[in-house]
CSV table of C-alpha atoms in Angstrom, one decimal:
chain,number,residue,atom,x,y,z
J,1,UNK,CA,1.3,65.2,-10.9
J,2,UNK,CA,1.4,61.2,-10.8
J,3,UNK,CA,-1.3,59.6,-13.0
J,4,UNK,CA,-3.8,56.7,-11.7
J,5,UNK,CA,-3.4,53.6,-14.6
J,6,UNK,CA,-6.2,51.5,-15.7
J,7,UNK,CA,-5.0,49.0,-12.9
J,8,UNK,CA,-5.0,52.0,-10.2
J,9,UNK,CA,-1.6,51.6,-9.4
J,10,UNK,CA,0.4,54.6,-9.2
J,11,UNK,CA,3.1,55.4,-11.9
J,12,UNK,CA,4.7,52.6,-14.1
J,13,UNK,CA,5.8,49.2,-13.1
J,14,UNK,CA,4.6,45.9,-12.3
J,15,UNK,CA,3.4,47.3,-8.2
J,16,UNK,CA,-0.2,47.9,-9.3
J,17,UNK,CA,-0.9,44.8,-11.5
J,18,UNK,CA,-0.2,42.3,-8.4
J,19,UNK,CA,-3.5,40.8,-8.6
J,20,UNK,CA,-3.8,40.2,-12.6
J,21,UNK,CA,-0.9,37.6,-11.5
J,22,UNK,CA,-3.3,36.4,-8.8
J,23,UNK,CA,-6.0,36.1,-11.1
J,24,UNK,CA,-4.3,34.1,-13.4
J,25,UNK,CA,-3.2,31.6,-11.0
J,26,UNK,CA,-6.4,31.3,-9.4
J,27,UNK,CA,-8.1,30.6,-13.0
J,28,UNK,CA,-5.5,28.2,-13.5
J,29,UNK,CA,-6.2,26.5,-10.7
J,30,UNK,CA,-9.7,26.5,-10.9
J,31,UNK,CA,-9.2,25.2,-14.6
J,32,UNK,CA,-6.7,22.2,-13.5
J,33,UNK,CA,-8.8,21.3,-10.7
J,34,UNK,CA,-12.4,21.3,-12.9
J,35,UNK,CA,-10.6,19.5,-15.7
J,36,UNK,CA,-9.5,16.9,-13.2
J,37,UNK,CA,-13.1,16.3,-11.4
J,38,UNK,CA,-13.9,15.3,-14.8
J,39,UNK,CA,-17.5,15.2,-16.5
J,40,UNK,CA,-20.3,14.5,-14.4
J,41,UNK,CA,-24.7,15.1,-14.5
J,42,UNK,CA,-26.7,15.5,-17.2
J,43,UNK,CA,-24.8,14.8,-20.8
J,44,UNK,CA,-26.6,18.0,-22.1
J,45,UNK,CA,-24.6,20.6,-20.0
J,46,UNK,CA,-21.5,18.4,-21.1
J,47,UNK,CA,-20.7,21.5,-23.9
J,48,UNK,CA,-21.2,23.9,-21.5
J,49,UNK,CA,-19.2,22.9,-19.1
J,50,UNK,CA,-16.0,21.7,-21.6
J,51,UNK,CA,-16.7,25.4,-22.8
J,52,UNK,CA,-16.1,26.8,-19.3
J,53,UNK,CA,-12.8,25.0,-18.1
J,54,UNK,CA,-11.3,26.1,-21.7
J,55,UNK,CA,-12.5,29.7,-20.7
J,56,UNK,CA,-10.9,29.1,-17.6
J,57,UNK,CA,-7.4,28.2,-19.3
J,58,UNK,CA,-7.5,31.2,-21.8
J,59,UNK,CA,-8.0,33.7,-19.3
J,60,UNK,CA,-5.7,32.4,-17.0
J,61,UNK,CA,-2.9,33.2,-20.0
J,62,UNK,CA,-4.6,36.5,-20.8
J,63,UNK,CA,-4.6,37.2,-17.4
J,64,UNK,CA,-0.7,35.9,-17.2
J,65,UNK,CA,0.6,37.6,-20.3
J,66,UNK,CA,-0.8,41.3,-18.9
J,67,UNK,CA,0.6,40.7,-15.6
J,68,UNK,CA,3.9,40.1,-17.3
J,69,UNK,CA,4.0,43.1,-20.2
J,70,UNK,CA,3.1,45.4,-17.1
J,71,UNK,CA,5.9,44.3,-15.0
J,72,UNK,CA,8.0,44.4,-17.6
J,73,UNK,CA,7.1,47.8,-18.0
J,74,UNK,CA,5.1,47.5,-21.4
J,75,UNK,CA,1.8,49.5,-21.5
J,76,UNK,CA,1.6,50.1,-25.0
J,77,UNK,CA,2.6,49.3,-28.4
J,78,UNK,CA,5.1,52.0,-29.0
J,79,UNK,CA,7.1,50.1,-25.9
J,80,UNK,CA,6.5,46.6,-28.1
J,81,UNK,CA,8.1,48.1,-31.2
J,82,UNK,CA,11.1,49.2,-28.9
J,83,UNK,CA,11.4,46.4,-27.6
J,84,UNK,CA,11.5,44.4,-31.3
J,85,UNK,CA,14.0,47.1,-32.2
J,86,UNK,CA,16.3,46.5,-29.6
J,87,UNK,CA,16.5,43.0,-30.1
J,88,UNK,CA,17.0,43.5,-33.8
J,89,UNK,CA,20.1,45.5,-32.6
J,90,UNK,CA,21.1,43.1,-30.3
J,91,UNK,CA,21.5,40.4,-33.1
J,92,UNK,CA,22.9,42.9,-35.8
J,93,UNK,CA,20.1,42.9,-38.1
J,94,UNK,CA,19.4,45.9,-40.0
J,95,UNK,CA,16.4,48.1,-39.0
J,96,UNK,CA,13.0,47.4,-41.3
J,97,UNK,CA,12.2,50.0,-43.6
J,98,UNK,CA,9.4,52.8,-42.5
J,99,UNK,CA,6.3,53.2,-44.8
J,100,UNK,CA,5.6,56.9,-45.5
């Protein structure tokens, strides 16, 4: 039986996580495109509205770094600690020692 992931794409693989790559870009658009316009109205909202275009920016690189660790495959951090491992082995360097 195929399992349904949290982004409801069937099976592994970057196919059902298209749109956390869409939503990235559109954030950072919206980010870039805020940040340009600039400040403007009343100087009291000016906190509020710096606070928003940097939310914009971070979750456009959330957004981007889970779009790429589910295309690449990645859903959990057993798959990290693989990957770590075979880059240690890549580069010859000895295996870190387990904690029992």
């Amino acid at each position: 039986m195929e399992e349904i992931g949290v982004g409801g794409g069937v099976g592994g693989g970057g196919g059902g996580y298209w749109w956390w790559s869409a939503a990235s870009t559109a954030q950072l658009a919206l980010g870039i495109k805020s940040y340009r316009k600039g400040f403007s109205g009343d100087s009291r909202f000016m906190p509020l509205k710096a606070f928003s275009v940097a939310s914009l920016f971070v979750g456009a690189t959330a957004s981007a770094a889970v779009a790429f660790l589910h295309s690449s495959g990645i859903h959990s951090v057993e798959d990290i600690k693989q990957v770590g491992a075979n880059i240690r082995n890549g580069l010859r360097i000895p295996p870190r020692a387990q904690d029992k």
